[in-house]
mmCIF file of C-alpha atoms in Angstrom:
data_model
loop_
_atom_site.group_PDB
_atom_site.id
_atom_site.type_symbol
_atom_site.label_atom_id
_atom_site.label_comp_id
_atom_site.label_asym_id
_atom_site.label_seq_id
_atom_site.Cartn_x
_atom_site.Cartn_y
_atom_site.Cartn_z
ATOM 1 C CA UNK A 1 -55.895 -114.753 0.034
ATOM 2 C CA UNK A 2 -55.429 -115.243 -3.752
ATOM 3 C CA UNK A 3 -53.248 -118.066 -5.023
ATOM 4 C CA UNK A 4 -51.185 -116.187 -7.547
ATOM 5 C CA UNK A 5 -49.521 -117.685 -10.597
ATOM 6 C CA UNK A 6 -45.792 -117.144 -10.830
ATOM 7 C CA UNK A 7 -44.801 -113.916 -12.584
ATOM 8 C CA UNK A 8 -43.061 -114.250 -15.972
ATOM 9 C CA UNK A 9 -39.405 -115.138 -15.483
ATOM 10 C CA UNK A 10 -38.263 -112.502 -17.965
ATOM 11 C CA UNK A 11 -39.703 -109.588 -15.948
ATOM 12 C CA UNK A 12 -37.209 -106.948 -14.836
ATOM 13 C CA UNK A 13 -36.694 -107.111 -11.023
ATOM 14 C CA UNK A 14 -37.909 -103.508 -10.729
ATOM 15 C CA UNK A 15 -41.199 -104.406 -12.426
ATOM 16 C CA UNK A 16 -41.469 -107.567 -10.335
ATOM 17 C CA UNK A 17 -41.092 -105.547 -7.100
ATOM 18 C CA UNK A 18 -43.989 -103.283 -8.088
ATOM 19 C CA UNK A 19 -46.266 -106.192 -9.020
ATOM 20 C CA UNK A 20 -45.538 -108.086 -5.800
ATOM 21 C CA UNK A 21 -46.562 -104.980 -3.830
ATOM 22 C CA UNK A 22 -49.748 -104.581 -5.875
ATOM 23 C CA UNK A 23 -50.678 -108.242 -5.425
ATOM 24 C CA UNK A 24 -50.113 -107.981 -1.677
ATOM 25 C CA UNK A 25 -52.254 -104.843 -1.454
ATOM 26 C CA UNK A 26 -55.045 -106.484 -3.469
ATOM 27 C CA UNK A 27 -54.979 -109.490 -1.109
ATOM 28 C CA UNK A 28 -55.162 -107.272 1.975
ATOM 29 C CA UNK A 29 -58.116 -105.356 0.480
ATOM 30 C CA UNK A 30 -60.147 -108.569 0.368
ATOM 31 C CA UNK A 31 -61.627 -107.557 -3.005
ATOM 32 C CA UNK A 32 -62.178 -109.882 -5.948
ATOM 33 C CA UNK A 33 -60.935 -108.831 -9.378
ATOM 34 C CA UNK A 34 -64.488 -107.822 -10.371
ATOM 35 C CA UNK A 35 -64.926 -105.761 -7.197
ATOM 36 C CA UNK A 36 -61.536 -104.150 -7.769
ATOM 37 C CA UNK A 37 -62.581 -103.262 -11.325
ATOM 38 C CA UNK A 38 -65.797 -101.676 -10.087
ATOM 39 C CA UNK A 39 -63.937 -99.606 -7.492
ATOM 40 C CA UNK A 40 -61.111 -98.404 -9.757
ATOM 41 C CA UNK A 41 -62.641 -98.023 -13.236
ATOM 42 C CA UNK A 42 -60.301 -100.541 -14.887
ATOM 43 C CA UNK A 43 -61.779 -103.735 -16.338
ATOM 44 C CA UNK A 44 -61.275 -107.183 -14.757
ATOM 45 C CA UNK A 45 -59.267 -108.295 -17.811
ATOM 46 C CA UNK A 46 -57.021 -105.257 -17.441
ATOM 47 C CA UNK A 47 -56.339 -106.080 -13.776
ATOM 48 C CA UNK A 48 -55.635 -109.697 -14.697
ATOM 49 C CA UNK A 49 -53.015 -108.490 -17.199
ATOM 50 C CA UNK A 50 -51.562 -105.973 -14.744
ATOM 51 C CA UNK A 51 -51.273 -108.377 -11.794
ATOM 52 C CA UNK A 52 -50.182 -111.251 -14.039
ATOM 53 C CA UNK A 53 -47.197 -109.294 -15.327
ATOM 54 C CA UNK A 54 -48.378 -109.206 -18.953
ATOM 55 C CA UNK A 55 -48.874 -105.428 -19.022
ATOM 56 C CA UNK A 56 -47.542 -102.563 -16.928
ATOM 57 C CA UNK A 57 -50.443 -100.863 -15.094
ATOM 58 C CA UNK A 58 -50.801 -97.125 -15.772
ATOM 59 C CA UNK A 59 -49.932 -94.683 -12.993
ATOM 60 C CA UNK A 60 -53.626 -93.912 -12.378
ATOM 61 C CA UNK A 61 -54.463 -97.607 -11.832
ATOM 62 C CA UNK A 62 -51.641 -97.954 -9.277
ATOM 63 C CA UNK A 63 -52.872 -94.896 -7.389
ATOM 64 C CA UNK A 64 -56.484 -96.147 -7.496
ATOM 65 C CA UNK A 65 -55.488 -99.533 -6.028
ATOM 66 C CA UNK A 66 -53.507 -97.822 -3.246
ATOM 67 C CA UNK A 67 -56.498 -95.678 -2.292
ATOM 68 C CA UNK A 68 -58.909 -98.643 -2.414
ATOM 69 C CA UNK A 69 -56.530 -100.657 -0.214
ATOM 70 C CA UNK A 70 -56.131 -97.823 2.301
ATOM 71 C CA UNK A 71 -52.413 -97.466 1.600
ATOM 72 C CA UNK A 72 -50.324 -94.344 1.025
ATOM 73 C CA UNK A 73 -49.845 -94.179 -2.778
ATOM 74 C CA UNK A 74 -46.547 -92.258 -2.542
ATOM 75 C CA UNK A 75 -44.225 -95.277 -2.369
ATOM 76 C CA UNK A 76 -46.226 -97.262 -4.937
ATOM 77 C CA UNK A 77 -46.023 -94.365 -7.393
ATOM 78 C CA UNK A 78 -42.262 -94.137 -6.814
ATOM 79 C CA UNK A 79 -41.951 -97.856 -7.547
ATOM 80 C CA UNK A 80 -44.096 -97.332 -10.649
ATOM 81 C CA UNK A 81 -41.719 -94.650 -11.924
ATOM 82 C CA UNK A 82 -38.788 -97.053 -11.625
ATOM 83 C CA UNK A 83 -40.777 -99.941 -13.137
ATOM 84 C CA UNK A 84 -41.902 -97.734 -16.054
ATOM 85 C CA UNK A 85 -38.267 -96.937 -16.823
ATOM 86 C CA UNK A 86 -37.461 -100.669 -16.893
ATOM 87 C CA UNK A 87 -40.601 -101.473 -18.900
ATOM 88 C CA UNK A 88 -39.737 -98.801 -21.449
ATOM 89 C CA UNK A 89 -36.515 -100.713 -22.181
ATOM 90 C CA UNK A 90 -37.733 -104.354 -22.182
ATOM 91 C CA UNK A 91 -35.420 -107.269 -22.701
ATOM 92 C CA UNK A 92 -37.922 -108.781 -25.107
ATOM 93 C CA UNK A 93 -41.256 -107.841 -26.606
ATOM 94 C CA UNK A 94 -43.135 -104.568 -26.813
ATOM 95 C CA UNK A 95 -45.485 -103.292 -24.068
ATOM 96 C CA UNK A 96 -49.119 -103.389 -25.120
ATOM 97 C CA UNK A 97 -51.482 -100.442 -24.573
ATOM 98 C CA UNK A 98 -54.129 -100.870 -21.871
ATOM 99 C CA UNK A 99 -57.843 -100.144 -21.947
ATOM 100 C CA UNK A 100 -59.851 -98.988 -18.943
ATOM 101 C CA UNK A 101 -63.578 -99.635 -18.506
ATOM 102 C CA UNK A 102 -64.568 -96.168 -19.669
ATOM 103 C CA UNK A 103 -61.540 -94.858 -21.527
ATOM 104 C CA UNK A 104 -58.221 -95.826 -23.116
ATOM 105 C CA UNK A 105 -55.208 -95.476 -20.846
ATOM 106 C CA UNK A 106 -52.303 -94.318 -23.034
ATOM 107 C CA UNK A 107 -48.931 -95.665 -21.812
ATOM 108 C CA UNK A 108 -46.874 -92.987 -20.117
ATOM 109 C CA UNK A 109 -43.966 -93.539 -22.557
ATOM 110 C CA UNK A 110 -46.215 -92.535 -25.490
ATOM 111 C CA UNK A 111 -47.447 -89.414 -23.708
ATOM 112 C CA UNK A 112 -43.886 -88.310 -22.979
ATOM 113 C CA UNK A 113 -42.708 -88.925 -26.531
ATOM 114 C CA UNK A 114 -45.561 -86.771 -27.852
ATOM 115 C CA UNK A 115 -44.465 -83.803 -25.746
ATOM 116 C CA UNK A 116 -41.392 -81.606 -26.320
ATOM 117 C CA UNK A 117 -38.566 -82.800 -24.058
ATOM 118 C CA UNK A 118 -40.697 -85.776 -22.887
ATOM 119 C CA UNK A 119 -37.791 -88.217 -22.756
ATOM 120 C CA UNK A 120 -35.680 -85.871 -20.652
ATOM 121 C CA UNK A 121 -38.604 -85.291 -18.297
ATOM 122 C CA UNK A 122 -38.901 -89.030 -17.659
ATOM 123 C CA UNK A 123 -35.159 -89.304 -17.114
ATOM 124 C CA UNK A 124 -35.330 -86.428 -14.648
ATOM 125 C CA UNK A 125 -38.089 -88.127 -12.639
ATOM 126 C CA UNK A 126 -36.118 -91.363 -12.576
ATOM 127 C CA UNK A 127 -33.042 -89.489 -11.353
ATOM 128 C CA UNK A 128 -35.106 -87.890 -8.573
ATOM 129 C CA UNK A 129 -36.399 -91.302 -7.438
ATOM 130 C CA UNK A 130 -32.884 -92.746 -7.479
ATOM 131 C CA UNK A 131 -31.656 -89.762 -5.454
ATOM 132 C CA UNK A 132 -34.407 -90.322 -2.883
ATOM 133 C CA UNK A 133 -33.354 -93.959 -2.448
ATOM 134 C CA UNK A 134 -29.736 -92.868 -1.951
ATOM 135 C CA UNK A 135 -30.875 -90.331 0.657
ATOM 136 C CA UNK A 136 -32.730 -93.016 2.622
ATOM 137 C CA UNK A 137 -29.600 -95.184 2.648
ATOM 138 C CA UNK A 138 -27.557 -92.229 3.896
ATOM 139 C CA UNK A 139 -30.094 -91.581 6.650
ATOM 140 C CA UNK A 140 -30.023 -95.198 7.829
ATOM 141 C CA UNK A 141 -26.266 -95.013 8.377
ATOM 142 C CA UNK A 142 -26.428 -91.882 10.550
ATOM 143 C CA UNK A 143 -29.189 -92.501 13.128
ATOM 144 C CA UNK A 144 -28.603 -91.860 16.827
ATOM 145 C CA UNK A 145 -31.308 -92.968 19.251
ATOM 146 C CA UNK A 146 -31.838 -91.556 22.740
ATOM 147 C CA UNK A 147 -34.374 -93.157 25.046
ATOM 148 C CA UNK A 148 -36.172 -91.433 27.857
ATOM 149 C CA UNK A 149 -38.561 -93.143 30.251
ATOM 150 C CA UNK A 150 -41.013 -90.754 31.868
ATOM 151 C CA UNK A 151 -43.066 -91.999 34.818
ATOM 152 C CA UNK A 152 -46.648 -90.893 35.223
ATOM 153 C CA UNK A 153 -49.071 -91.361 38.098
ATOM 154 C CA UNK A 154 -50.344 -94.845 38.848
ATOM 155 C CA UNK A 155 -47.060 -96.555 38.062
ATOM 156 C CA UNK A 156 -47.571 -96.464 34.268
ATOM 157 C CA UNK A 157 -44.425 -95.794 32.247
ATOM 158 C CA UNK A 158 -44.835 -93.722 29.096
ATOM 159 C CA UNK A 159 -41.978 -94.396 26.693
ATOM 160 C CA UNK A 160 -40.748 -91.376 24.777
ATOM 161 C CA UNK A 161 -38.172 -91.860 22.048
ATOM 162 C CA UNK A 162 -36.230 -89.022 20.464
ATOM 163 C CA UNK A 163 -34.416 -89.850 17.214
ATOM 164 C CA UNK A 164 -31.711 -87.541 15.921
ATOM 165 C CA UNK A 165 -30.719 -87.883 12.269
ATOM 166 C CA UNK A 166 -27.485 -86.328 11.010
ATOM 167 C CA UNK A 167 -27.197 -85.680 7.253
ATOM 168 C CA UNK A 168 -24.688 -83.937 5.068
ATOM 169 C CA UNK A 169 -25.293 -80.854 2.915
ATOM 170 C CA UNK A 170 -27.628 -79.380 5.525
ATOM 171 C CA UNK A 171 -30.499 -81.769 4.645
ATOM 172 C CA UNK A 172 -33.024 -82.279 7.433
ATOM 173 C CA UNK A 173 -35.191 -85.360 8.004
ATOM 174 C CA UNK A 174 -38.149 -85.999 10.312
ATOM 175 C CA UNK A 175 -37.389 -87.221 13.829
ATOM 176 C CA UNK A 176 -39.847 -89.687 15.380
ATOM 177 C CA UNK A 177 -40.713 -90.233 19.003
ATOM 178 C CA UNK A 178 -42.809 -92.768 20.908
ATOM 179 C CA UNK A 179 -45.533 -91.188 23.026
ATOM 180 C CA UNK A 180 -47.603 -94.182 24.036
ATOM 181 C CA UNK A 181 -51.210 -93.781 25.070
ATOM 182 C CA UNK A 182 -54.119 -96.196 25.264
ATOM 183 C CA UNK A 183 -57.413 -95.081 23.725
ATOM 184 C CA UNK A 184 -60.497 -97.326 23.799
ATOM 185 C CA UNK A 185 -58.323 -100.324 24.577
ATOM 186 C CA UNK A 186 -55.882 -99.707 21.722
ATOM 187 C CA UNK A 187 -52.295 -98.456 21.923
ATOM 188 C CA UNK A 188 -51.040 -95.506 19.888
ATOM 189 C CA UNK A 189 -47.537 -94.009 19.765
ATOM 190 C CA UNK A 190 -48.294 -90.592 18.269
ATOM 191 C CA UNK A 191 -46.923 -91.194 14.749
ATOM 192 C CA UNK A 192 -49.842 -92.770 12.857
ATOM 193 C CA UNK A 193 -53.348 -93.902 13.772
ATOM 194 C CA UNK A 194 -53.750 -96.336 10.862
ATOM 195 C CA UNK A 195 -55.071 -99.808 11.532
ATOM 196 C CA UNK A 196 -55.077 -101.296 8.045
ATOM 197 C CA UNK A 197 -52.255 -99.782 5.940
ATOM 198 C CA UNK A 198 -49.851 -102.355 4.500
ATOM 199 C CA UNK A 199 -46.266 -101.686 5.642
ATOM 200 C CA UNK A 200 -43.345 -103.849 4.527
ATOM 201 C CA UNK A 201 -39.639 -104.015 3.781
ATOM 202 C CA UNK A 202 -38.321 -100.874 2.094
ATOM 203 C CA UNK A 203 -41.160 -98.612 3.292
ATOM 204 C CA UNK A 204 -40.514 -95.474 5.283
ATOM 205 C CA UNK A 205 -42.497 -92.784 7.105
ATOM 206 C CA UNK A 206 -44.741 -92.265 10.150
ATOM 207 C CA UNK A 207 -46.539 -95.615 9.819
ATOM 208 C CA UNK A 208 -43.197 -97.449 10.028
ATOM 209 C CA UNK A 209 -42.196 -95.392 13.086
ATOM 210 C CA UNK A 210 -45.556 -96.325 14.660
ATOM 211 C CA UNK A 211 -44.808 -100.026 14.057
ATOM 212 C CA UNK A 212 -41.350 -99.652 15.613
ATOM 213 C CA UNK A 213 -42.755 -97.961 18.723
ATOM 214 C CA UNK A 214 -45.454 -100.626 19.172
ATOM 215 C CA UNK A 215 -42.862 -103.374 18.760
ATOM 216 C CA UNK A 216 -40.834 -101.702 21.540
ATOM 217 C CA UNK A 217 -43.951 -101.688 23.710
ATOM 218 C CA UNK A 218 -44.343 -105.414 23.059
ATOM 219 C CA UNK A 219 -40.770 -105.971 24.253
ATOM 220 C CA UNK A 220 -39.244 -106.664 20.826
ATOM 221 C CA UNK A 221 -36.494 -104.347 19.559
ATOM 222 C CA UNK A 222 -36.763 -103.158 15.928
ATOM 223 C CA UNK A 223 -33.483 -101.239 16.166
ATOM 224 C CA UNK A 224 -33.846 -97.450 16.035
ATOM 225 C CA UNK A 225 -37.131 -95.555 15.808
ATOM 226 C CA UNK A 226 -36.173 -94.065 12.464
ATOM 227 C CA UNK A 227 -39.278 -94.634 10.344
ATOM 228 C CA UNK A 228 -37.401 -96.964 7.958
ATOM 229 C CA UNK A 229 -38.486 -100.588 7.467
ATOM 230 C CA UNK A 230 -35.143 -102.329 7.216
ATOM 231 C CA UNK A 231 -33.857 -105.815 8.133
ATOM 232 C CA UNK A 232 -33.993 -105.216 11.912
ATOM 233 C CA UNK A 233 -37.603 -104.007 11.789
ATOM 234 C CA UNK A 234 -38.586 -106.886 9.504
ATOM 235 C CA UNK A 235 -36.989 -109.387 11.890
ATOM 236 C CA UNK A 236 -38.808 -107.802 14.857
ATOM 237 C CA UNK A 237 -42.149 -107.957 12.993
ATOM 238 C CA UNK A 238 -41.623 -111.660 12.248
ATOM 239 C CA UNK A 239 -40.773 -112.329 15.897
ATOM 240 C CA UNK A 240 -43.917 -110.503 17.009
ATOM 241 C CA UNK A 241 -46.087 -112.353 14.474
ATOM 242 C CA UNK A 242 -44.735 -115.667 15.716
ATOM 243 C CA UNK A 243 -45.387 -114.611 19.312
ATOM 244 C CA UNK A 244 -48.954 -113.523 18.420
ATOM 245 C CA UNK A 245 -49.576 -116.711 16.393
ATOM 246 C CA UNK A 246 -50.079 -114.826 13.131
ATOM 247 C CA UNK A 247 -48.852 -115.641 9.643
ATOM 248 C CA UNK A 248 -45.116 -114.928 9.769
ATOM 249 C CA UNK A 249 -44.431 -112.894 6.615
ATOM 250 C CA UNK A 250 -42.681 -109.812 8.008
ATOM 251 C CA UNK A 251 -45.406 -107.532 6.614
ATOM 252 C CA UNK A 252 -47.646 -105.388 8.828
ATOM 253 C CA UNK A 253 -51.237 -105.643 7.606
ATOM 254 C CA UNK A 254 -54.642 -105.351 9.352
ATOM 255 C CA UNK A 255 -54.187 -108.472 11.529
ATOM 256 C CA UNK A 256 -50.709 -107.480 12.708
ATOM 257 C CA UNK A 257 -51.858 -103.903 13.364
ATOM 258 C CA UNK A 258 -54.721 -105.243 15.493
ATOM 259 C CA UNK A 259 -52.325 -107.353 17.543
ATOM 260 C CA UNK A 260 -49.814 -104.500 17.927
ATOM 261 C CA UNK A 261 -52.475 -102.054 19.072
ATOM 262 C CA UNK A 262 -54.204 -104.600 21.275
#
């Protein structure tokens, strides 16, 4: 794993959050900076600036790193939107334009300013992201969990979890359940079949629900099976990592997935 230099102290916390996620994903990919450049189309020097906090990576570079690392780019792109808003209003200095291996990547702020209504479009996207975060917080406060244990032949218990989420304004959210089955010696809970996606605090979706179900199978409670990686799930992951003699960082990567599915 890379030994990263500390990020600049003056970075906005929203930019810092994005860069920490990108560094973690790069580490889990096992790629060197040169290999990453060859796979994404952005030069090694560009990646050094991006991951060192000297330049904000363009949206396309963030998406390329997510795909190379086998991660869902949706959350990273949402973090990028928030970071771009913070970067567009820096506390000191002016963002520098970035150059890809084959072409110049124009900063998103310049593209928006060149289009009619560009500034309002960026503000609208930021408002949408902020609204999504508020919705997740509302969901986490209204989760009811019902457990059912269904016995099958041979004395094997198949755990099935039904999660009911109540929201205001008629908004619906996905409900997750645990339907455990063992295939080729590995356990699956019916939400996600990934074995290498990086899942950590603040993430949400089927992969998080899969982690929660597998933690339940291992006898460690993550709280509700709600698909949201909050403090309870993070604490359960750390407990499992300690039990499995893994690095205790509270992040589910390839090694933790292997242990959970084993």
